[in-house]
Coordinates of C-alpha atoms in Angstrom, one line a residue:
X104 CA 23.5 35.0 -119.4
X105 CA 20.6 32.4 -119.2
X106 CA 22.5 30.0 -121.3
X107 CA 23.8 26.5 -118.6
X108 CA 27.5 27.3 -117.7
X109 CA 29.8 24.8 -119.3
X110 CA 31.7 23.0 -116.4
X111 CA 34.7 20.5 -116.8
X112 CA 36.0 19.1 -113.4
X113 CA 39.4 17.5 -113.3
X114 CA 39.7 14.6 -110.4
X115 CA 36.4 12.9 -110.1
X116 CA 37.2 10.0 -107.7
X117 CA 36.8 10.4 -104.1
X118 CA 36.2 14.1 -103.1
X119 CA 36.3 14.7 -106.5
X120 CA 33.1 12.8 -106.8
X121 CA 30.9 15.4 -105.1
X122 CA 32.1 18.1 -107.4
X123 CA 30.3 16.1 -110.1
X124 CA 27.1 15.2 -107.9
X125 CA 27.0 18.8 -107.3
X126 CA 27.4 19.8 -111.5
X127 CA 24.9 17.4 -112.0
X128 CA 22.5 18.7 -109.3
X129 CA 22.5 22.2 -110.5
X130 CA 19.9 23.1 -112.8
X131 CA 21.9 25.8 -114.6
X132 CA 25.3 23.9 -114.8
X133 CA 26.2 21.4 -117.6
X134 CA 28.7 18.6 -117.2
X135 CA 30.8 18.8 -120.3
X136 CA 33.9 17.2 -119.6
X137 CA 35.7 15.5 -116.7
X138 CA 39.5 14.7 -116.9
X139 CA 41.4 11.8 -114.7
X140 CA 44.2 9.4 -115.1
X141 CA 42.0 7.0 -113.6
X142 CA 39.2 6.8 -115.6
X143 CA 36.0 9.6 -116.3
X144 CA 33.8 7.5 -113.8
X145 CA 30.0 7.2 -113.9
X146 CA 29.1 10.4 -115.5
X147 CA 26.6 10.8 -118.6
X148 CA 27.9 9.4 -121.7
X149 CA 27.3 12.8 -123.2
X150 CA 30.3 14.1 -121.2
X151 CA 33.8 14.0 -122.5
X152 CA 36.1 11.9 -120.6
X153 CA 40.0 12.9 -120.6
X154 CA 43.0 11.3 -118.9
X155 CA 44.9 14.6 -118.6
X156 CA 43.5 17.6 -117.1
X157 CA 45.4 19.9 -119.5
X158 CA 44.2 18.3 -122.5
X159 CA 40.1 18.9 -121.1
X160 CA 40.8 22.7 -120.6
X161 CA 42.7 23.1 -124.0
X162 CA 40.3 21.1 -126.0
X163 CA 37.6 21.8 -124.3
X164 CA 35.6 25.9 -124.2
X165 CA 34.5 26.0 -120.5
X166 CA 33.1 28.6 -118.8
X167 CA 33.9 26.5 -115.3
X168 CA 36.6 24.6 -114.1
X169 CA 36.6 22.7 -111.1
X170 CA 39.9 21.3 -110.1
X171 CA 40.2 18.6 -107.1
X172 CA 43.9 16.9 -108.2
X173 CA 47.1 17.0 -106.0
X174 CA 48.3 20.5 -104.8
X175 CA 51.6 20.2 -107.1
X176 CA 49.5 21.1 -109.9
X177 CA 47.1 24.2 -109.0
X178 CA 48.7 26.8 -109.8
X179 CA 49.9 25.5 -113.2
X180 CA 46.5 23.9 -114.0
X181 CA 44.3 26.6 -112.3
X182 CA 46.5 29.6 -114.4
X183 CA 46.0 27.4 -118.1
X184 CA 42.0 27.2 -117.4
X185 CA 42.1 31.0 -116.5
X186 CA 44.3 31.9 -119.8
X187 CA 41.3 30.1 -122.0
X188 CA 38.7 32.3 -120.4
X189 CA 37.4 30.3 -117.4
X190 CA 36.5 30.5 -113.7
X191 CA 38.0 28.4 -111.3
X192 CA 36.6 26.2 -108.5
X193 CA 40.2 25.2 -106.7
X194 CA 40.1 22.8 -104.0
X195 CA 42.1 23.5 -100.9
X196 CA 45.2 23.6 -100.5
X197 CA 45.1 26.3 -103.1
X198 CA 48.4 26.6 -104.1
X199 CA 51.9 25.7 -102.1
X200 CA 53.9 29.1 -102.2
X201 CA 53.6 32.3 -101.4
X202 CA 54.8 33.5 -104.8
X203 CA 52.5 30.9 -106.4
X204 CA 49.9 32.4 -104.5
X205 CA 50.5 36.6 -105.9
X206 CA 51.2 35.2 -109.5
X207 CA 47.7 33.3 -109.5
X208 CA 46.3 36.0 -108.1
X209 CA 47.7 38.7 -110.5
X210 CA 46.2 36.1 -113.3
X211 CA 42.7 36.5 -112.1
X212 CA 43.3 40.1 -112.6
X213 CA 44.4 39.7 -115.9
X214 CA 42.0 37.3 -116.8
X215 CA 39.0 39.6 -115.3
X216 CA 37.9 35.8 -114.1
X217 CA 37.3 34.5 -110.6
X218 CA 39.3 31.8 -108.6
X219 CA 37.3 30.6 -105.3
X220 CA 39.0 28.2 -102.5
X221 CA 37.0 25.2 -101.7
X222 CA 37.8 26.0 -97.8
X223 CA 33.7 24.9 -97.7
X224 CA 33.7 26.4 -94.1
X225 CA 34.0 30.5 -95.3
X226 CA 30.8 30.2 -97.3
X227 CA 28.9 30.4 -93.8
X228 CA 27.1 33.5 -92.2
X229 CA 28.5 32.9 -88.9
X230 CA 32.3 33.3 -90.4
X231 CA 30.9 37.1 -90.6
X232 CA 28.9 37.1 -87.4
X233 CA 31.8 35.5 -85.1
X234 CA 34.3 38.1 -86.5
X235 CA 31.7 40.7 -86.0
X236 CA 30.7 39.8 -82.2
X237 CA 34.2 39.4 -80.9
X238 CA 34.8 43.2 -82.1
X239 CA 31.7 44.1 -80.5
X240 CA 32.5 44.1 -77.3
X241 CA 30.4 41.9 -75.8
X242 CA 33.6 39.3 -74.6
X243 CA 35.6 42.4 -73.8
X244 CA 38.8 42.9 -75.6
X245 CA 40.0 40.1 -77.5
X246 CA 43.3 38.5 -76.2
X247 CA 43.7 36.0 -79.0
X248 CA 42.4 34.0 -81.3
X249 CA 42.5 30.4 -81.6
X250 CA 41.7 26.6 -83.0
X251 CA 41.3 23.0 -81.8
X252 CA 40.9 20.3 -84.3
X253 CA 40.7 16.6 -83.1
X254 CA 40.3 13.7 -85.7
X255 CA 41.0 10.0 -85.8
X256 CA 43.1 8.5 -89.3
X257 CA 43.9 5.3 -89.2
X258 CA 47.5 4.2 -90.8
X259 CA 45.8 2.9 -94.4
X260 CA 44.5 7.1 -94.3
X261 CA 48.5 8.0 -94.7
X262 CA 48.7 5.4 -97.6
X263 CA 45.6 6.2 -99.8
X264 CA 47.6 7.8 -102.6
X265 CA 51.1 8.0 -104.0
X266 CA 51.5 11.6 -102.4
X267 CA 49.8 10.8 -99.0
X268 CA 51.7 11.5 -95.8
X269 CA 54.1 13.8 -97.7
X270 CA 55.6 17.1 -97.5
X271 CA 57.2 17.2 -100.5
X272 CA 58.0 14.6 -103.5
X273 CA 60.4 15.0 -106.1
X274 CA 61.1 18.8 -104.9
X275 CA 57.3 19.2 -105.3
X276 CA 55.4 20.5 -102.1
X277 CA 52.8 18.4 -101.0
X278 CA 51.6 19.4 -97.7
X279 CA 49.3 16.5 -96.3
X280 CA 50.2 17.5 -93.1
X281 CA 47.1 17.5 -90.4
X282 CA 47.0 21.5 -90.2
X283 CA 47.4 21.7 -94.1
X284 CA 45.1 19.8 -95.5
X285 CA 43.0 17.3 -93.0
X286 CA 42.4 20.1 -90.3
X287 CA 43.4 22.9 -92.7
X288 CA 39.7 24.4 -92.8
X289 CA 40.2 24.9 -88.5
X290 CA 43.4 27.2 -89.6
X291 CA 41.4 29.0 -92.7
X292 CA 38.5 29.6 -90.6
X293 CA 40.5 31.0 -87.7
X294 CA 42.5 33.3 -90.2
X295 CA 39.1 34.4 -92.1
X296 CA 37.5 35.4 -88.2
X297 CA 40.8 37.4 -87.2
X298 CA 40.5 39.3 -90.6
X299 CA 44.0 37.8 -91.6
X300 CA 43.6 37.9 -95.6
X301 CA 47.1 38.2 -97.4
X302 CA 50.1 36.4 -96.8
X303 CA 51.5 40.0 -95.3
X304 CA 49.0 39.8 -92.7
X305 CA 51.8 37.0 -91.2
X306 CA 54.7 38.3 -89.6
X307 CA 56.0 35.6 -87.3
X308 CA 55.4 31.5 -87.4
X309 CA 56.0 29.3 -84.5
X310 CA 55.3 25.9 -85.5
X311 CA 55.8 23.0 -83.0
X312 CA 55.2 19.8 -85.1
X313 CA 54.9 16.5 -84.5
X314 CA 54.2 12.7 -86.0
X315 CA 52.7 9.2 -83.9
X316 CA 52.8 8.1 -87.6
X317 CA 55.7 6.7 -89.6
X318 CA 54.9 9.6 -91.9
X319 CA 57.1 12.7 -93.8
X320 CA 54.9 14.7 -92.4
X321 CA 52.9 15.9 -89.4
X322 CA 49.9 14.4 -87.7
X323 CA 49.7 16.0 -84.2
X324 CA 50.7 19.8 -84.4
X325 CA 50.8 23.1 -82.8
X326 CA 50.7 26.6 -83.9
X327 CA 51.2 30.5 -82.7
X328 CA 50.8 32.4 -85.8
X329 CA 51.6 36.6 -85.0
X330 CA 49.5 38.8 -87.3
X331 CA 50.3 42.2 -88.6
X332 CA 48.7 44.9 -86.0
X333 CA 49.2 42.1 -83.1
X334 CA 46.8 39.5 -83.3
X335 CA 47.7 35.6 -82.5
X336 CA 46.5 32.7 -83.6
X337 CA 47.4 29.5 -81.9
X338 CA 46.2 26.5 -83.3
X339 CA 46.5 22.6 -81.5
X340 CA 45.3 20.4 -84.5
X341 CA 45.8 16.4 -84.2
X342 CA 44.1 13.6 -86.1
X343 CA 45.6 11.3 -83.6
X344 CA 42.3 11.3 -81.3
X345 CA 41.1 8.0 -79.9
X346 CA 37.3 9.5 -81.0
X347 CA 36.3 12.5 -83.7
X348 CA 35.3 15.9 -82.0
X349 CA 33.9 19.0 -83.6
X350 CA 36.4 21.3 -84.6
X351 CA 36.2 24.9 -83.4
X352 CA 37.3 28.8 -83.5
X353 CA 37.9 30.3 -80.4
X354 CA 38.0 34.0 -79.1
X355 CA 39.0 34.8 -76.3
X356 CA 38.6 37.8 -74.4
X357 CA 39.0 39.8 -71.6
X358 CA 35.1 39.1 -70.4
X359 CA 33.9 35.9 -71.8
X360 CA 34.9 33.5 -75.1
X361 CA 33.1 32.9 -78.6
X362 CA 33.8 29.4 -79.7
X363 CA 32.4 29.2 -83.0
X364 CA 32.1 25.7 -84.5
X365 CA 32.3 25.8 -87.8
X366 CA 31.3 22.1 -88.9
X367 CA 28.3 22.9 -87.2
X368 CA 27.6 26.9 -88.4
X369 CA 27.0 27.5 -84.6
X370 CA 28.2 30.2 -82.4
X371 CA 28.3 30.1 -78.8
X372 CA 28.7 33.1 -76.7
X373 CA 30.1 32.7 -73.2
X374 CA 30.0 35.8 -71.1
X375 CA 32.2 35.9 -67.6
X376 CA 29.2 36.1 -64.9
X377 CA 26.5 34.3 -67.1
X378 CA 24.8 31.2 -66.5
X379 CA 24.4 29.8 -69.9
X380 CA 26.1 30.6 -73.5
X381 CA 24.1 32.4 -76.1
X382 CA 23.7 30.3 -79.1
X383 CA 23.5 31.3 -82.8
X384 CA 23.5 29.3 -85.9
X385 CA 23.5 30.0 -89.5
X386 CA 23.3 29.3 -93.2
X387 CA 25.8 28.2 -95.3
X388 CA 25.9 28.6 -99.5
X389 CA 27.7 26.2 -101.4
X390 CA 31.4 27.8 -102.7
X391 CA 30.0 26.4 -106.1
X392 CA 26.9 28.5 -106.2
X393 CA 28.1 31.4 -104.4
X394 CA 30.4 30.9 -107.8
X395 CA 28.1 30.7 -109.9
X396 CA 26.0 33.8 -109.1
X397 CA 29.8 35.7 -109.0
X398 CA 29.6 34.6 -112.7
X399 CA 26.0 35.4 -113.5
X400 CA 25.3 38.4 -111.5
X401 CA 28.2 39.3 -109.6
X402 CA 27.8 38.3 -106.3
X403 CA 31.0 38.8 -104.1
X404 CA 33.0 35.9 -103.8
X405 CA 33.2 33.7 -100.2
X406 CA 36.3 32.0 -100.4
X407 CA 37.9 34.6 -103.0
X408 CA 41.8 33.2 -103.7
X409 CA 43.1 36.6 -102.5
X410 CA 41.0 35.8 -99.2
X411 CA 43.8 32.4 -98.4
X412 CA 47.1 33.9 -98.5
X413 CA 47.6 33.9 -95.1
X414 CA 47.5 30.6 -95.1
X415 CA 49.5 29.6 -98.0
X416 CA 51.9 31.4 -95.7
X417 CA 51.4 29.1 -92.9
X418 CA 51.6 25.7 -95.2
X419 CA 54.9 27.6 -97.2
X420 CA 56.7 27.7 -93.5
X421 CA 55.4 24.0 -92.6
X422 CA 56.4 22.6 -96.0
X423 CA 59.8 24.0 -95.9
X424 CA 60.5 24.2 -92.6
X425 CA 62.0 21.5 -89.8
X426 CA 60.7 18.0 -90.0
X427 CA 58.0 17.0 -87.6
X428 CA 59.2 15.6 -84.4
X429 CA 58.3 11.8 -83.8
X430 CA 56.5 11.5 -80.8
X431 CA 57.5 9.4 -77.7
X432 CA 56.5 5.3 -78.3
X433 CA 55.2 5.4 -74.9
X434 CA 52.4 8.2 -75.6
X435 CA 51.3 6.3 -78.5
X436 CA 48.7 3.9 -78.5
X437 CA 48.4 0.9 -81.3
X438 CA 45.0 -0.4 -81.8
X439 CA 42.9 -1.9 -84.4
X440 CA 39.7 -1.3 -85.6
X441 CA 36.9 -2.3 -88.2
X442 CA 40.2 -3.2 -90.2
X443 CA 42.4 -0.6 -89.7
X444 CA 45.6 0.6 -87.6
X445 CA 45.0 3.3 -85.4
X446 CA 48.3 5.1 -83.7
X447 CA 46.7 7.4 -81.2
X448 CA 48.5 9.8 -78.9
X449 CA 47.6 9.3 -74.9
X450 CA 46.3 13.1 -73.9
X451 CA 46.2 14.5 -77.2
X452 CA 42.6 16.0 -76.3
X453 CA 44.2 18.1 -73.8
X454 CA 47.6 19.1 -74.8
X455 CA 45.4 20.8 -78.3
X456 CA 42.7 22.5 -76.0
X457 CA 45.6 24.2 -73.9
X458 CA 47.3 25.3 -77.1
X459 CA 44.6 27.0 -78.3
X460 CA 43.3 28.6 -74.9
X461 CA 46.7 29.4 -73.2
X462 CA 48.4 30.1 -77.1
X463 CA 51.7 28.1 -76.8
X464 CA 52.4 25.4 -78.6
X465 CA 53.4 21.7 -77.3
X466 CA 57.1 22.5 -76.8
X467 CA 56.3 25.7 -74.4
X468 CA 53.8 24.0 -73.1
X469 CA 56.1 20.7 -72.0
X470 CA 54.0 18.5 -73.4
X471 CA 53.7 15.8 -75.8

């Protein structure tokens, strides 16, 4: 195949936007159509603009789509460009079910075409290289696994769009929440590291979750996911900060830690006894050209959709389980900011940090 792949990408304003740079960019990609209610953008006036992403991928022949619209419809879009012969680019959340999850994936079967997650963060090395050293050895045995997110979103973040700072709407799962779409690469990552794959790989959920926000949904959350063969993953994800931090994987062992940030593609390697941490970093490959050689010459897939169940398990529990808990006025801070409302929760740094080293969540934890 030497021939440009024909790419039409549905949802082209805001993150959608860099889907198109990154058509554009690519020397063997061609932008053929775009499809948004809002208007096609600036895009070359060769390139079909649609309102409807269904009418681009049934009018169109594409040999890639690239869908960035709200997580209600990707498994219905995602499974109609698969049917007319294409390969999928999905952004993340990928889909909002379990069972949405197994019938997209026996699609791509039948379809003999590929679906990658745009969880950006798996198409690093050190994904790989952090999963490999903690079964090495070299921090002992591993006691559990874990992840800290901390952002800041102001109040005008939970009202950017119609399905913002939802759960669900209409029946229809949403799943803004912090640790399902903001912070949901800290969750993915962690998964991807403890080798959790499938949404079997999950047998128990405790999820401790909580709002400073007048939100549906959770901003400030906590985490102990069991996995098949014994494994935990405990998770303290907030975008309630006062200040952004890096977000990080953790391993902890029986000799030492591995706290692998993946923003960064940097492993550090703390061993009990030793002055300093080792430090690794690595490469990354874009999920859209790791896609495009899977398409070309067969190059396995980094962010494969089979590769997110666990996951989809995770947001499945959050979206349909308890409400998040309102936290306590008094823990909240109101400030303002370069024009913007910013609720943030007083010690929110430390309750995640303890969540993800001591695995409990908030509620065992008393705190928050």
């Amino acid at each position: 195949m030497t021939e440009r792949l024909r790419v039409g990408v549905a949802g082209v304003h805001g993150h959608g936007r860099g889907h198109v740079d990154a058509v554009l960019g690519a020397a063997d990609l061609e932008l053929i159509a775009v499809a948004d209610p809002r208007g096609g953008g600036d895009v070359p006036s060769a390139t079909r603009a649609f309102t409807d992403a269904v009418a681009m991928i049934d009018a169109v022949d594409l040999d890639v789509v690239v869908l960035s619209t709200p997580i209600p419809t990707h498994a219905g879009l995602a499974g109609l460009a698969l049917a007319r012969g294409a390969h999928v680019l999905l952004e993340k959340p990928p889909v909002a079910s379990v069972a949405d999850h197994h019938a997209l994936v026996r699609a791509t079967d039948a379809a003999s075409r590929a679906v990658q997650v745009g969880f950006q963060s798996l198409g690093s090395a050190g994904v790989a290289a952090t999963t490999d050293a903690a079964a090495s050895g070299v921090i002992g045995e591993v006691l559990h696994y874990g992840a800290v997110g901390l952002w800041s979103r102001s109040e005008e973040y939970w009202r950017r769009a119609p399905w913002a700072g939802h759960r669900v709407i209409d029946g229809r799962p949403v799943a803004d929440g912090v640790a399902t779409n903001p912070l949901a690469h800290a969750l993915a990552t962690a998964f991807a590291i403890a080798g959790a794959a499938a949404p079997e790989d999950v047998v128990a959920i405790d999820a401790d979750l909580r709002r400073a926000n007048d939100i549906a949904t959770d901003d400030t959350s906590s985490l102990v996911v069991g996995l098949r063969g014994g494994a935990r993953v405990a998770a303290g994800l907030a975008v309630t900060a006062a200040t952004r931090h890096e977000p990080y994987v953790l391993v902890r062992g029986t000799r030492g830690f591995l706290v692998y940030v993946y923003t960064l593609d940097s492993l550090h390697v703390h061993r009990d006894g030793a002055a300093l941490p080792r430090t690794y970093a690595f490469e990354r490959t874009g999920l859209l050209d790791n896609l495009v050689r899977h398409v070309r010459a067969g190059d396995a897939l980094l962010a494969p959709l089979a590769r997110t169940g666990a996951f989809t398990r995770v947001l499945e529990e959050i979206v349909t389980g308890p409400p998040a808990t309102p936290i306590a006025p008094r823990l909240v801070r109101v400030e303002a900011s370069a024009g913007e409302t910013f609720r943030t929760v007083i010690g929110v740094e430390e309750a995640v940090e303890r969540v993800a080293w001591e695995a409990r969540t908030f509620r065992d934890l008393d705190l928050l």
